[in-house]
Every structure is written in C-alpha cells, then in structure tokens.
C-alpha cells in the first residue's frame, strides 16, 4: 500500500487542510508521499517535507500549475497514479474540483469526504447533509479519496522527507485563468479557527454584521455565516458554513440570528461548544446548542462585547 | 448554442430522512421527492440563456427510475425544450452517471453541459468533474456567474475557499452550479400543462452501452452521534460565566 497526498497551497504556504489528508493517508497503513504541484513553490515543498510520516515529496514546479487549474493538475496526478494504491486530497473547494477528474481519468469511483478509515478499502462518509453515516467498501483497485478535514487531526511531530522533482505535463489550454479575488482578512481561517462567530439572516443588514465581526475579533475568532446571510450580501461567499459550504469544528461556535436549518447544522454540529443567540425560543438551533440565549441580537451582542471587554 | 442540463430526482431538501432500522440504507419510500436544488439552478441558467438568445436549445437528461420523468417534466415546465430519461432500476454512482451523460453528449453534441455541483442526497460532488474528464473538456465548477461571449468562450466566476476565481473556458465545456448563480423560477400552471406535450425520450444504460455496475458496496448506514440540547441561560452575564467556568472555552 502506497498513498499519494495532493498538497493544497498558494505557491507560498502549505494549507493546513493538507495535514488532515496526510493523516488519513497514514491511517491506510502504508507509505505516504506528497505531491506539490505549483509554480515557484519550493517553500511549500519544504513545508510538506516536514509533515510527519511523509517519505517523499514530489515537486512539480512549473508555470502550468501556477493557478492549480483542474485540467493540467488532473493529468499530472493521473500520470503519477501508477505507483500508488490510493490518491488523497482534502475535501476543500480545491480538492473537490480536481479529484473527481482524476478518478474518472483512472476509471475509479471516488469516495468523497471521508470521516473515518475503517480499513484500506472501507471508509465512513456522511450523506444527506450529515444526517446519516454510510460505511462503504471500494472495489476499485486504486482508491481516490477526499478527506473531511475536521475528522482527521494532524499528526504531531515533524519529518524530513526527500524532495524529488517530477516532470510537468503539457497544458491543452482548455481553461484560462483570469483573476482571483481572495477575501483579505487578518482573522484566522474559518476551517482552522478555534473560535467562530457566525451570523445569519437575523442580523438584518451588512452594516449590522459588523457586530458579528467585533465579537469575533474580541475572541480572536473567525467570522462565519449562514447561506441566507451570504445570499443577502452581508458577507462574502467564502464565509458560508454548511452542507454546501465549509465544514467547521471549532472549540467554540457562536451562532447569532441563525435558525439552524439542517443544511447549516451539517457544517457546524461537530463543534465542541455551541452557543446560540436567537430571539425565537423555538428556533431549531437551540436543539444543538450547549448554551442558548433567547434574546435580540442588537441587545445581546453589544452586551456580550461589553462584558468581554471588561 | 445547445445546452444539455443534468437533473436528479432527490429527497426534498426540507424532508428529514429516516435510516432503515436494520442499517441497510436510508428509507426513501413515500418521501416527498424534488429536483436537486443545484440542478434547478442549472436549468434556470440554461433557460435564461435561451431567453437572452445565447442558447438555441435546452435539453435535459435525467438518470433514474420511471418516476424521474416527473422531475424532467418540472424542468420542461421551467422552459427546457426536450428531455432524455436514462432509465435505471438501481442506484447509479457518480462515475456511472458521468458515463451515461457522456454517451448521450456524444450524440447530442452540446456546447455546454450544466450540472448541479452536488446532489443533496449522497453529497458526492463528483459528476460534473468526471464528465469533463471523460469527454476531455474544460470544467468550471461551483460557479456563481457565467457569461458566454462572441468568441465562443464562457467566462465563469467560481466560488472557492478563499473568495472568487474567474476563468475563461473554451467550449464545449462542463459547468457546475453553486447557490448564488441565480434564483430558479417556479413553473407557471400553463407552462406545466405545455410541458406535458414536450418530447421526452427514454433510453437505458444497455442501449447506451454503459456498464453501471456499482464500485462501492454500502455496508452500513448509521445515525450520526446526536447532540443533546443544553441549557437556556437567563442573561449575557450568565452566558459568559458558563463559557469561562463550565465550558472553559474563554
Ligand atoms: C441546496 C441547498 C443548500 C444549502 N446549503 C446551505 C449551507 O451550506 N449553509 C447554510 O447555512 N444554509 C444552507 N442552505 C439554506 C438553509 O436551508 C437555510 O435557508 C439557511 O441556513 C437559513 O439561514 P438563517 O438561519 O440565517 O436564516 P433564517 O432561517 O431566516 O433564520 C433567521 C433567524 O434569525 C432570528 N432572528 C431574526 N431577527 C433577530 C434578532 N433581531 N435577534 C435575534 N434573532 C433574530 C430568527 O428568529 C431566525 O431564527 C441551503 C439550502 C439549500 C436548498
């Protein structure tokens, strides 16, 4: 058994999601290599080499991979697959974009978003917005897997893998990168934050959403949102938590003006401590909250900020 | 331009599912079924392209049991021109679905294939990407905007983890929809009546020469660990006290 983990990065920094994929790969029980495909990304390869348990870092450093376009990246991964029994990536937007393409090139039925490795061919994955956990056994000779990052804790320690260059692939030029607008934030990243304050439709306006951000800042946390808050334009799309947004599991999740639809709960119900602030005592969010406060956000949140500032 | 749109019939997003007592699967009998919400967004986009003159024809493809016809009729009532049902009696996995759509695409020759980014039943998020690979086409996944241009390319904005990404794709291409692409319309009663007369062809995996044998064996379906509701606190001060001294998260 040999596994290849696809590193996620921005050509400068290795994304922490990669560590979860590496841990799932380690649990398969064989050797683990990691692929860093990018442009001028030697620093990422160095970081990947330090992940405990990684034997070799394959470095594909070429302009063709600069923007991580799915077409050349999938061709590269499929071309390297011969030496591996399993290919893994984090179930992030990037991993979800490229891995199914790889799977189809290899005629493999991917196993998406696994939360547990039962054995090298058997995995647990959530279905129906996390309302059921399916255990599936893959009959494919090669496994293509995406990994739910909140379910696999990065292994402690550090390694010293060798870095080995691999050749790039030709780009057919099917898709062309134009621009990327990344939400600049000094706050921690949503998926790795220890504290998240999330706002919903109940916040009422993008102006009022500043209350949510203020509370997050006092707690050193990240800002999340329900779909309704994103749809209403209170906050950009990358803050959406849920079945079809980001999956998070912080130590503390404070849901403010969020009703608790199953699609939202799917993204946050594995948080350690959940607090709900909602003026409707019947809101379903209270059924999963450890601490509920039935109150108007415009009274409760300023009071909370005040109390924490003291 | 010709657009092919894939639609799946799924348990309605408002329905809470039940797990079969023997753990062999999810009991979907007698549940309200609807078009997968992301596929509704895909149909809406194609119909808008038709209304704007970008698309000449919108063809739907559905894979599923006979009852999946109803879902296709819904899409026809939204404004699609005709539909193809690939009739299957068993669950089809994303790879098999992608192969079936690819087989139909070979004869239909669409310029754009639109799919939802994920089906809200198995939450796999695979079919569009797999289809693009099988046909050797560019892919634009998780899109919140799409604009065809005169040069025959499509500019798409994708929702990614850090924000938004803009790509220009050659056609033919495969696109998968995210929530913010549009707000799907409700079909009007006259359009629902009209849709009953629109052409709907039925074919099978065997006719298309596609092997749909599953690769994944479902061993067990279980309830996720449930959370217990906690306590309702009386004040902000009490909340802060509990978070500090009981939960110890502050
Ligand atoms: C295909 C699909 C995918 C989806 N994916 C997601 C997803 O990934 N993530 C997600 O979050 N949703 C998702 N949804 C949407 C989901 O079904 C809900 O519509 C959404 O989560 C509701 O957001 P909300 O709780 O902010 O709004 P609402 O349900 O409208 O709730 C607002 C809450 O605010 C409270 N409130 C109002 N005013 C105040 C006030 N002044 N003080 C205190 N409380 C107040 C109200 O009591 C209410 O409980 C999806 C839906 C579909 C169909």
Coordinates of C-alpha atoms and ligand atoms in Angstrom, one line a residue:
Chain A
X1 CA 0.0 0.0 0.0
X2 CA 1.4 3.4 -1.1
X3 CA -0.6 6.6 -0.9
X4 CA -0.1 9.9 -2.6
X5 CA -1.5 13.0 -1.0
X6 CA -2.1 16.1 -3.1
X7 CA -0.9 19.2 -1.2
X8 CA -3.0 22.3 -1.2
X9 CA -1.2 25.6 -1.2
X10 CA -1.0 29.1 -2.8
X11 CA 2.6 28.6 -4.1
X12 CA 3.9 30.1 -0.9
X13 CA 2.2 28.4 2.1
X14 CA 1.0 24.9 2.6
X15 CA -2.7 24.9 3.6
X16 CA -3.4 23.1 6.9
X17 CA -6.1 21.0 5.2
X18 CA -3.2 19.0 3.7
X19 CA -2.3 17.7 7.1
X20 CA -5.7 16.1 7.5
X21 CA -5.4 14.4 4.2
X22 CA -1.9 13.2 5.1
X23 CA -3.2 11.8 8.4
X24 CA -6.0 9.9 6.6
X25 CA -3.3 8.6 4.2
X26 CA -1.2 7.4 7.1
X27 CA -4.2 5.5 8.5
X28 CA -4.3 3.5 5.3
X29 CA -1.3 1.8 6.8
X30 CA 1.4 2.0 4.0
X31 CA 3.9 4.6 2.8
X32 CA 2.9 8.1 2.2
X33 CA 4.3 10.5 -0.4
X34 CA 3.0 14.0 -1.1
X35 CA 2.7 15.9 -4.4
X36 CA 3.3 19.6 -4.5
X37 CA 2.3 21.0 -7.9
X38 CA 2.7 24.7 -8.4
X39 CA 5.0 27.4 -9.7
X40 CA 8.0 28.7 -7.7
X41 CA 6.7 26.7 -4.8
X42 CA 9.9 25.3 -3.3
X43 CA 8.9 26.8 0.1
X44 CA 5.7 24.6 0.0
X45 CA 7.7 21.5 -0.8
X46 CA 9.9 22.3 2.2
X47 CA 6.9 22.6 4.5
X48 CA 5.4 19.4 3.0
X49 CA 8.7 17.6 3.7
X50 CA 8.3 18.3 7.4
X51 CA 4.9 16.6 7.7
X52 CA 5.5 13.5 9.9
X53 CA 5.4 10.2 8.1
X54 CA 5.9 11.5 4.6
X55 CA 8.6 9.6 2.7
X56 CA 9.0 11.6 -0.5
X57 CA 7.8 15.0 -1.7
X58 CA 7.2 15.0 -5.4
X59 CA 7.7 18.5 -6.6
X60 CA 6.2 19.6 -10.0
X61 CA 7.3 23.2 -10.2
X62 CA 6.1 24.7 -13.5
X63 CA 4.1 27.7 -14.7
X64 CA 1.4 25.3 -15.9
X65 CA 0.4 24.6 -12.3
X66 CA 0.6 28.2 -11.0
X67 CA -3.2 28.6 -10.7
X68 CA -4.0 24.9 -9.9
X69 CA -6.3 24.6 -12.9
X70 CA -8.1 21.3 -12.8
X71 CA -7.2 20.1 -16.3
X72 CA -3.4 20.0 -16.2
X73 CA -3.4 19.2 -12.5
X74 CA -5.6 16.1 -13.0
X75 CA -3.4 15.0 -15.9
X76 CA -0.3 15.2 -13.8
X77 CA -1.9 13.3 -10.9
X78 CA -3.4 10.6 -13.1
X79 CA 0.1 10.2 -14.7
X80 CA 1.7 9.7 -11.3
X81 CA -1.0 7.3 -10.1
X82 CA 0.7 4.2 -11.5
X83 CA 3.0 4.0 -8.5
X84 CA 0.2 4.3 -5.9
X85 CA -2.7 2.4 -4.4
X86 CA -4.5 5.5 -3.1
X87 CA -4.7 9.2 -4.0
X88 CA -6.0 11.6 -1.4
X89 CA -6.8 15.2 -1.1
X90 CA -8.7 17.4 1.4
X91 CA -12.4 17.8 0.7
X92 CA -11.9 21.6 0.1
X93 CA -13.0 23.6 -2.9
X94 CA -9.7 22.8 -4.5
X95 CA -9.7 19.1 -3.7
X96 CA -13.4 18.7 -4.8
X97 CA -12.5 20.4 -8.1
X98 CA -9.7 18.2 -9.1
X99 CA -10.0 14.8 -7.5
X100 CA -13.2 13.6 -9.3
X101 CA -11.5 14.5 -12.6
X102 CA -8.5 12.3 -11.6
X103 CA -10.9 9.5 -10.6
X104 CA -12.7 9.5 -13.9
X105 CA -9.4 9.5 -15.8
X106 CA -8.4 6.4 -13.9
X107 CA -11.9 4.8 -14.2
X108 CA -12.3 4.9 -10.4
X109 CA -15.4 5.7 -8.3
X110 CA -14.1 8.3 -5.9
X111 CA -15.0 8.1 -2.2
X112 CA -15.9 11.7 -1.2
X113 CA -15.5 13.5 2.1
X114 CA -14.5 10.5 4.4
X115 CA -14.7 11.0 8.1
X116 CA -13.1 7.6 9.1
X117 CA -10.8 5.0 7.7
X118 CA -12.2 1.6 8.7
X119 CA -9.7 -0.4 6.6
X120 CA -7.6 0.3 3.5
X121 CA -10.7 -0.3 1.3
X122 CA -13.5 0.7 3.7
X123 CA -14.5 4.2 4.7
X124 CA -17.2 6.1 6.5
X125 CA -18.7 9.2 4.9
X126 CA -21.7 11.4 5.7
X127 CA -24.7 11.5 3.4
X128 CA -27.9 13.5 3.4
X129 CA -26.3 16.6 5.0
X130 CA -24.7 14.5 7.6
X131 CA -28.0 13.0 8.8
X132 CA -26.6 9.6 8.1
X133 CA -23.2 8.0 8.1
X134 CA -22.6 5.5 5.3
X135 CA -19.8 2.8 5.5
X136 CA -18.7 1.9 2.0
X137 CA -16.2 -0.6 0.7
X138 CA -14.5 0.3 -2.6
X139 CA -14.0 -2.5 -5.1
X140 CA -11.7 -0.4 -7.3
X141 CA -8.0 -1.5 -7.3
X142 CA -7.0 2.1 -6.8
X143 CA -8.7 4.4 -4.3
X144 CA -9.4 8.1 -5.0
X145 CA -10.4 9.8 -1.8
X146 CA -11.3 13.2 -0.4
X147 CA -11.0 13.8 3.3
X148 CA -13.1 15.8 5.6
X149 CA -10.5 17.9 7.4
X150 CA -12.4 18.3 10.7
X151 CA -12.4 14.5 11.1
X152 CA -8.6 13.9 11.0
X153 CA -6.3 15.6 13.4
X154 CA -2.8 16.4 12.1
X155 CA -0.2 14.0 13.5
X156 CA 2.3 15.6 15.9
X157 CA 6.0 15.8 15.3
X158 CA 8.0 16.6 12.2
X159 CA 9.6 14.7 9.4
X160 CA 12.4 15.2 6.9
X161 CA 11.2 13.8 3.6
X162 CA 13.3 13.9 0.5
X163 CA 12.2 16.2 -2.3
X164 CA 12.1 14.8 -5.8
X165 CA 11.3 16.8 -8.9
X166 CA 8.8 15.4 -11.3
X167 CA 8.2 16.5 -14.9
X168 CA 5.3 18.8 -15.8
X169 CA 2.5 17.9 -18.3
X170 CA 1.6 19.9 -21.3
X171 CA -1.4 22.2 -20.9
X172 CA -4.0 21.8 -23.6
X173 CA -5.1 25.4 -22.8
X174 CA -8.7 24.4 -22.3
X175 CA -9.3 26.9 -19.5
X176 CA -7.5 30.1 -18.9
X177 CA -7.1 31.8 -15.5
X178 CA -8.2 35.5 -15.4
X179 CA -8.3 36.6 -11.8
X180 CA -8.7 35.5 -8.2
X181 CA -10.3 37.8 -5.6
X182 CA -9.3 36.5 -2.2
X183 CA -11.1 37.9 0.8
X184 CA -8.3 39.6 2.7
X185 CA -8.6 39.1 6.4
X186 CA -6.5 39.4 9.4
X187 CA -8.7 36.9 11.2
X188 CA -7.9 33.2 11.4
X189 CA -9.0 31.0 8.6
X190 CA -12.6 29.7 9.1
X191 CA -11.7 26.0 8.8
X192 CA -8.9 26.1 11.3
X193 CA -10.1 28.7 13.8
X194 CA -10.5 27.8 17.4
X195 CA -13.5 30.2 17.8
X196 CA -16.1 31.1 15.2
X197 CA -18.8 33.7 15.5
X198 CA -21.4 33.2 12.7
X199 CA -24.2 35.5 11.7
X200 CA -27.5 34.7 9.9
X201 CA -30.4 36.5 8.3
X202 CA -31.4 37.7 11.8
X203 CA -28.5 40.2 11.7
X204 CA -30.6 42.1 9.2
X205 CA -28.1 44.1 7.2
X206 CA -24.4 44.2 6.2
X207 CA -23.9 47.3 8.4
X208 CA -25.2 45.4 11.4
X209 CA -22.9 42.4 10.5
X210 CA -20.1 44.5 12.0
X211 CA -21.4 43.4 15.4
X212 CA -20.6 39.8 14.5
X213 CA -17.1 40.7 13.3
X214 CA -16.5 42.8 16.5
X215 CA -17.4 39.8 18.7
X216 CA -15.2 37.6 16.6
X217 CA -12.3 40.0 17.0
X218 CA -12.6 40.2 20.8
X219 CA -12.5 36.4 20.9
X220 CA -9.7 36.1 18.3
X221 CA -12.0 34.1 16.2
X222 CA -13.1 33.8 12.6
X223 CA -16.4 35.1 11.1
X224 CA -18.9 32.6 9.6
X225 CA -22.3 32.9 8.1
X226 CA -25.4 31.0 7.1
X227 CA -26.4 30.8 3.4
X228 CA -29.1 33.4 4.0
X229 CA -26.6 35.9 5.3
X230 CA -24.3 35.3 2.2
X231 CA -27.2 35.4 -0.2
X232 CA -28.3 38.7 1.3
X233 CA -24.8 40.1 0.7
X234 CA -24.0 40.7 4.4
X235 CA -20.7 38.9 3.9
X236 CA -18.8 37.1 1.0
X237 CA -19.5 33.6 -0.1
X238 CA -16.3 32.1 1.5
X239 CA -17.8 32.6 5.0
X240 CA -20.7 30.1 4.3
X241 CA -20.8 27.3 6.8
X242 CA -22.9 24.2 6.0
X243 CA -23.7 21.2 3.8
X244 CA -22.7 23.0 0.7
X245 CA -20.3 25.5 2.2
X246 CA -17.5 24.9 4.7
X247 CA -17.4 22.2 7.4
X248 CA -16.0 23.5 10.6
X249 CA -15.5 22.1 14.1
X250 CA -14.0 24.9 16.4
X251 CA -13.8 24.7 20.2
X252 CA -16.5 27.4 20.3
X253 CA -19.2 28.3 17.7
X254 CA -21.5 31.2 18.4
X255 CA -24.5 31.3 16.1
X256 CA -26.1 34.7 16.1
X257 CA -29.5 35.2 14.3
X258 CA -29.3 31.7 12.7
X259 CA -32.3 29.5 12.8
X260 CA -30.5 26.2 12.5
X261 CA -31.6 24.6 9.2
X262 CA -30.3 21.1 8.6
X263 CA -28.1 22.4 5.9
X264 CA -26.4 24.8 8.3
X265 CA -26.1 22.3 11.1
X266 CA -24.4 19.9 8.7
X267 CA -21.4 22.3 8.7
X268 CA -21.0 23.0 12.4
X269 CA -22.6 20.4 14.6
X270 CA -19.3 18.8 15.4
X271 CA -18.1 22.0 17.1
X272 CA -17.1 21.3 20.7
X273 CA -19.2 24.0 22.4
X274 CA -22.1 25.7 20.6
X275 CA -23.8 28.9 21.7
X276 CA -27.0 30.2 20.1
X277 CA -28.3 33.7 20.3
X278 CA -31.8 34.0 18.7
X279 CA -34.9 35.9 19.6
X280 CA -37.1 32.9 18.8
X281 CA -37.0 30.4 21.6
X282 CA -38.4 27.7 19.2
X283 CA -35.5 28.0 16.7
X284 CA -34.0 24.6 15.9
X285 CA -30.5 25.9 16.6
X286 CA -31.3 25.6 20.3
X287 CA -31.7 21.8 19.9
X288 CA -27.9 21.5 19.2
X289 CA -26.7 24.4 21.4
X290 CA -24.9 23.8 24.7
X291 CA -25.8 27.3 25.8
X292 CA -28.8 29.2 24.4
X293 CA -29.7 32.8 24.9
X294 CA -33.2 33.8 23.8
X295 CA -32.6 37.5 23.0
X296 CA -32.5 40.1 20.3
X297 CA -29.0 40.2 18.8
X298 CA -29.0 44.0 18.9
X299 CA -29.2 43.9 22.7
X300 CA -27.3 40.7 23.4
X301 CA -24.3 41.1 21.2
X302 CA -23.4 44.6 22.3
X303 CA -23.9 43.5 25.9
X304 CA -21.7 40.4 25.3
X305 CA -19.0 42.6 23.7
X306 CA -19.2 44.9 26.7
X307 CA -19.0 42.1 29.2
X308 CA -15.9 40.5 27.4
X309 CA -14.2 43.9 27.2
X310 CA -14.4 44.4 30.9
Chain B
X1 CA -25.6 27.2 -28.8
X2 CA -27.0 23.9 -27.4
X3 CA -27.1 23.3 -23.7
X4 CA -27.5 19.9 -22.0
X5 CA -28.6 20.1 -18.4
X6 CA -28.5 17.1 -16.0
X7 CA -31.2 16.8 -13.4
X8 CA -31.5 14.4 -10.5
X9 CA -34.6 13.5 -8.5
X10 CA -33.8 13.5 -4.8
X11 CA -35.5 13.6 -1.4
X12 CA -36.8 17.2 -1.0
X13 CA -34.3 19.3 1.0
X14 CA -36.9 20.1 3.6
X15 CA -37.5 16.4 4.5
X16 CA -35.7 14.8 7.4
X17 CA -34.7 11.3 6.3
X18 CA -35.1 8.1 8.2
X19 CA -32.5 5.4 8.5
X20 CA -33.8 1.8 8.0
X21 CA -33.9 0.0 11.3
X22 CA -31.6 -2.7 10.0
X23 CA -29.0 -0.1 9.0
X24 CA -29.1 -1.3 5.3
X25 CA -29.8 2.2 3.9
X26 CA -32.0 5.3 4.0
X27 CA -35.7 4.7 3.8
X28 CA -36.9 6.9 0.9
X29 CA -40.3 5.3 0.4
X30 CA -43.2 7.7 0.4
X31 CA -41.0 10.8 1.0
X32 CA -41.5 14.0 -0.9
X33 CA -39.1 14.0 -3.9
X34 CA -38.0 17.1 -5.8
X35 CA -35.4 18.2 -8.3
X36 CA -32.0 18.5 -6.7
X37 CA -31.8 22.3 -5.8
X38 CA -28.5 22.8 -7.6
X39 CA -29.9 21.2 -10.7
X40 CA -32.8 23.7 -10.6
X41 CA -30.3 26.4 -10.7
X42 CA -28.7 24.8 -13.7
X43 CA -32.0 24.5 -15.6
X44 CA -32.8 28.1 -14.7
X45 CA -29.4 29.3 -16.1
X46 CA -29.9 27.4 -19.3
X47 CA -33.4 28.8 -19.8
X48 CA -32.2 32.3 -19.1
X49 CA -29.5 31.8 -21.8
X50 CA -32.2 30.7 -24.2
X51 CA -34.3 33.8 -23.3
X52 CA -31.3 36.1 -23.9
X53 CA -30.6 34.4 -27.2
X54 CA -27.3 32.7 -26.1
X55 CA -28.8 29.3 -26.4
X56 CA -30.9 27.9 -29.2
X57 CA -32.0 24.6 -27.5
X58 CA -32.0 23.3 -23.9
X59 CA -32.1 19.6 -23.5
X60 CA -32.5 17.8 -20.1
X61 CA -31.0 14.5 -19.1
X62 CA -32.2 12.5 -16.1
X63 CA -30.9 9.2 -14.8
X64 CA -33.2 7.2 -12.5
X65 CA -36.4 5.2 -12.2
X66 CA -39.6 5.9 -14.2
X67 CA -40.6 8.4 -11.6
X68 CA -37.6 10.6 -12.6
X69 CA -39.8 11.6 -15.5
X70 CA -41.7 13.9 -13.1
X71 CA -38.5 15.8 -12.4
X72 CA -37.8 16.1 -16.1
X73 CA -41.3 17.5 -16.6
X74 CA -40.6 20.1 -14.0
X75 CA -37.5 21.2 -15.9
X76 CA -39.5 21.2 -19.1
X77 CA -42.1 23.4 -17.4
X78 CA -39.3 25.8 -16.4
X79 CA -38.6 26.2 -20.1
X80 CA -36.4 23.4 -21.4
X81 CA -37.2 22.1 -24.9
X82 CA -37.0 18.4 -24.5
X83 CA -35.7 15.7 -22.2
X84 CA -34.0 12.3 -22.2
X85 CA -34.5 9.8 -19.4
X86 CA -31.9 7.1 -18.9
X87 CA -34.0 4.5 -17.1
X88 CA -32.2 2.6 -14.3
X89 CA -33.7 0.4 -11.6
X90 CA -30.8 0.5 -9.2
X91 CA -28.8 3.4 -7.6
X92 CA -26.2 4.7 -10.0
X93 CA -22.9 6.1 -8.7
X94 CA -21.4 9.4 -10.0
X95 CA -18.9 7.6 -12.3
X96 CA -21.7 5.6 -14.0
X97 CA -23.9 8.7 -14.2
X98 CA -21.0 10.6 -15.8
X99 CA -20.5 7.8 -18.4
X100 CA -24.2 7.8 -19.2
X101 CA -24.3 11.6 -19.7
X102 CA -21.1 11.3 -21.8
X103 CA -22.7 8.7 -24.0
X104 CA -25.7 11.0 -24.6
X105 CA -23.5 14.0 -25.1
X106 CA -21.7 12.2 -27.9
X107 CA -24.9 12.1 -30.0
X108 CA -26.4 15.4 -28.7
X109 CA -23.2 17.4 -29.1
X110 CA -24.0 20.2 -26.7
X111 CA -21.8 23.3 -26.5
X112 CA -22.2 23.5 -22.7
X113 CA -23.2 20.8 -20.2
X114 CA -24.6 22.3 -17.0
X115 CA -24.9 20.2 -13.8
X116 CA -25.5 21.0 -10.1
X117 CA -22.3 21.0 -8.1
X118 CA -23.6 18.3 -5.8
X119 CA -26.7 16.2 -5.2
X120 CA -28.1 16.8 -1.7
X121 CA -28.7 13.1 -1.1
X122 CA -25.3 11.5 -1.4
X123 CA -23.4 14.8 -1.3
X124 CA -20.6 13.4 -3.5
X125 CA -19.8 16.5 -5.7
X126 CA -18.2 14.4 -8.5
X127 CA -20.3 14.0 -11.6
X128 CA -19.5 17.3 -13.4
X129 CA -15.8 16.9 -12.9
X130 CA -15.9 13.3 -14.0
X131 CA -17.9 14.1 -17.1
X132 CA -15.4 16.8 -18.1
X133 CA -12.6 14.2 -17.7
X134 CA -14.4 11.6 -19.8
X135 CA -15.1 14.0 -22.6
X136 CA -11.7 15.7 -22.4
X137 CA -13.4 19.1 -21.8
X138 CA -12.6 22.1 -19.6
X139 CA -14.5 22.4 -16.4
X140 CA -15.9 25.4 -14.5
X141 CA -17.1 24.1 -11.1
X142 CA -19.1 25.8 -8.3
X143 CA -19.9 28.8 -10.5
X144 CA -21.8 31.9 -9.3
X145 CA -21.7 33.7 -12.7
X146 CA -21.4 32.6 -16.3
X147 CA -21.2 34.7 -19.4
X148 CA -20.9 33.4 -22.9
X149 CA -19.0 35.7 -25.3
X150 CA -18.9 36.2 -29.1
X151 CA -15.7 34.3 -29.4
X152 CA -17.4 31.1 -28.3
X153 CA -15.8 31.1 -24.9
X154 CA -17.5 31.3 -21.5
X155 CA -16.3 33.4 -18.6
X156 CA -17.2 31.9 -15.3
X157 CA -16.8 33.1 -11.7
X158 CA -16.2 30.2 -9.3
X159 CA -16.8 30.2 -5.5
X160 CA -13.6 28.9 -4.0
X161 CA -12.5 28.6 -0.3
X162 CA -10.7 32.0 -0.2
X163 CA -13.2 34.0 -2.3
X164 CA -13.9 34.1 -6.0
X165 CA -12.0 33.0 -9.1
X166 CA -12.6 34.0 -12.7
X167 CA -11.8 31.6 -15.6
X168 CA -12.3 31.7 -19.4
X169 CA -13.3 28.3 -20.8
X170 CA -13.2 27.1 -24.3
X171 CA -16.5 25.4 -25.5
X172 CA -17.6 22.7 -25.4
X173 CA -17.3 22.8 -21.6
X174 CA -18.8 21.4 -18.4
X175 CA -20.2 23.8 -15.7
X176 CA -21.4 23.0 -12.2
X177 CA -23.6 25.5 -10.4
X178 CA -23.3 27.0 -6.9
X179 CA -26.1 28.6 -4.9
X180 CA -25.5 32.2 -5.9
X181 CA -25.7 31.7 -9.7
X182 CA -29.4 32.6 -9.9
X183 CA -32.8 32.1 -8.2
X184 CA -34.8 29.5 -10.0
X185 CA -38.3 30.3 -11.2
X186 CA -41.5 28.5 -10.3
X187 CA -43.1 26.9 -13.3
X188 CA -46.5 28.5 -14.1
X189 CA -49.6 26.4 -14.5
X190 CA -49.9 27.0 -18.3
X191 CA -46.2 26.0 -18.6
X192 CA -46.7 22.9 -16.6
X193 CA -49.6 22.0 -19.0
X194 CA -47.4 22.8 -22.0
X195 CA -44.5 20.7 -20.6
X196 CA -46.7 17.6 -20.8
X197 CA -46.5 17.7 -24.5
X198 CA -42.8 18.3 -24.9
X199 CA -40.8 15.4 -26.2
X200 CA -39.3 13.0 -23.6
X201 CA -37.2 10.1 -24.9
X202 CA -36.5 7.1 -22.8
X203 CA -33.3 5.1 -23.1
X204 CA -31.3 2.6 -20.9
X205 CA -27.7 2.1 -19.9
X206 CA -27.7 -1.1 -22.1
X207 CA -28.9 0.9 -25.1
X208 CA -26.1 3.4 -24.5
X209 CA -23.6 0.5 -23.9
X210 CA -22.6 1.8 -20.5
X211 CA -21.7 -0.6 -17.6
X212 CA -23.3 0.9 -14.5
X213 CA -22.3 -1.9 -12.0
X214 CA -21.5 -0.2 -8.7
X215 CA -17.9 0.0 -7.4
X216 CA -18.8 0.8 -3.9
X217 CA -20.6 -1.6 -1.6
X218 CA -22.8 0.0 1.0
X219 CA -22.0 -2.0 4.2
X220 CA -24.0 0.0 6.7
X221 CA -25.9 3.3 7.3
X222 CA -25.9 4.6 10.8
X223 CA -27.2 7.6 12.7
X224 CA -24.6 10.2 13.4
X225 CA -23.8 10.9 17.0
X226 CA -26.6 13.2 18.3
X227 CA -26.1 16.4 20.3
X228 CA -28.2 17.0 23.3
X229 CA -29.8 20.4 23.7
X230 CA -28.0 22.2 26.6
X231 CA -29.3 24.9 28.8
X232 CA -31.0 28.2 28.2
X233 CA -29.2 30.9 30.1
X234 CA -31.0 33.9 31.5
X235 CA -28.5 36.7 30.7
X236 CA -25.4 37.6 28.9
X237 CA -23.5 37.6 32.2
X238 CA -24.6 34.1 32.9
X239 CA -23.5 33.0 29.4
X240 CA -20.1 34.5 29.9
X241 CA -19.8 32.9 33.3
X242 CA -20.7 29.4 31.9
X243 CA -18.3 29.8 28.9
X244 CA -15.5 30.7 31.3
X245 CA -16.0 28.5 34.2
X246 CA -18.1 25.5 33.0
X247 CA -17.1 25.0 29.3
X248 CA -13.7 26.7 29.8
X249 CA -13.6 28.0 26.2
X250 CA -12.9 31.7 27.1
Ligands
LIG1 C1 -29.4 23.2 -1.8 C2 -29.3 24.0 -0.5 C3 -28.1 24.1 0.1 C4 -28.0 24.9 1.3 N1 -26.8 25.0 1.9 C5 -26.7 25.7 3.0 C6 -25.4 25.8 3.7 O1 -24.4 25.3 3.2 N2 -25.3 26.6 4.8 C7 -26.4 27.3 5.3 O2 -26.3 27.9 6.3 N3 -27.6 27.1 4.7 C8 -27.8 26.4 3.5 N4 -29.0 26.3 2.9 C9 -30.1 27.2 3.4 C10 -30.8 26.7 4.6 O3 -31.8 25.8 4.2 C11 -31.5 27.9 5.3 O4 -32.3 28.6 4.5 C12 -30.4 28.9 5.9 O5 -29.4 28.2 6.6 C13 -31.2 29.9 6.8 O6 -30.3 30.9 7.2 P1 -30.6 31.7 8.5 O7 -30.7 30.8 9.7 O8 -29.6 32.8 8.6 O9 -32.0 32.4 8.2 P2 -33.4 32.1 8.8 O10 -33.8 30.7 8.7 O11 -34.3 33.1 8.1 O12 -33.2 32.4 10.3 C14 -33.0 33.7 10.8 C15 -33.1 33.6 12.3 O13 -32.8 34.8 12.9 C16 -33.6 35.0 14.0 N5 -33.7 36.5 14.2 C17 -34.3 37.4 13.4 N6 -34.1 38.6 13.9 C18 -33.4 38.5 15.0 C19 -33.0 39.4 16.0 N7 -33.2 40.7 15.9 N8 -32.4 38.9 17.1 C20 -32.2 37.6 17.2 N9 -32.6 36.7 16.3 C21 -33.2 37.1 15.3 C22 -34.9 34.4 13.7 O14 -35.6 34.0 14.8 C23 -34.5 33.2 12.8 O15 -34.3 32.0 13.7 C24 -29.1 25.5 1.8 C25 -30.4 25.3 1.2 C26 -30.5 24.6 0.0 C27 -31.8 24.4 -0.6

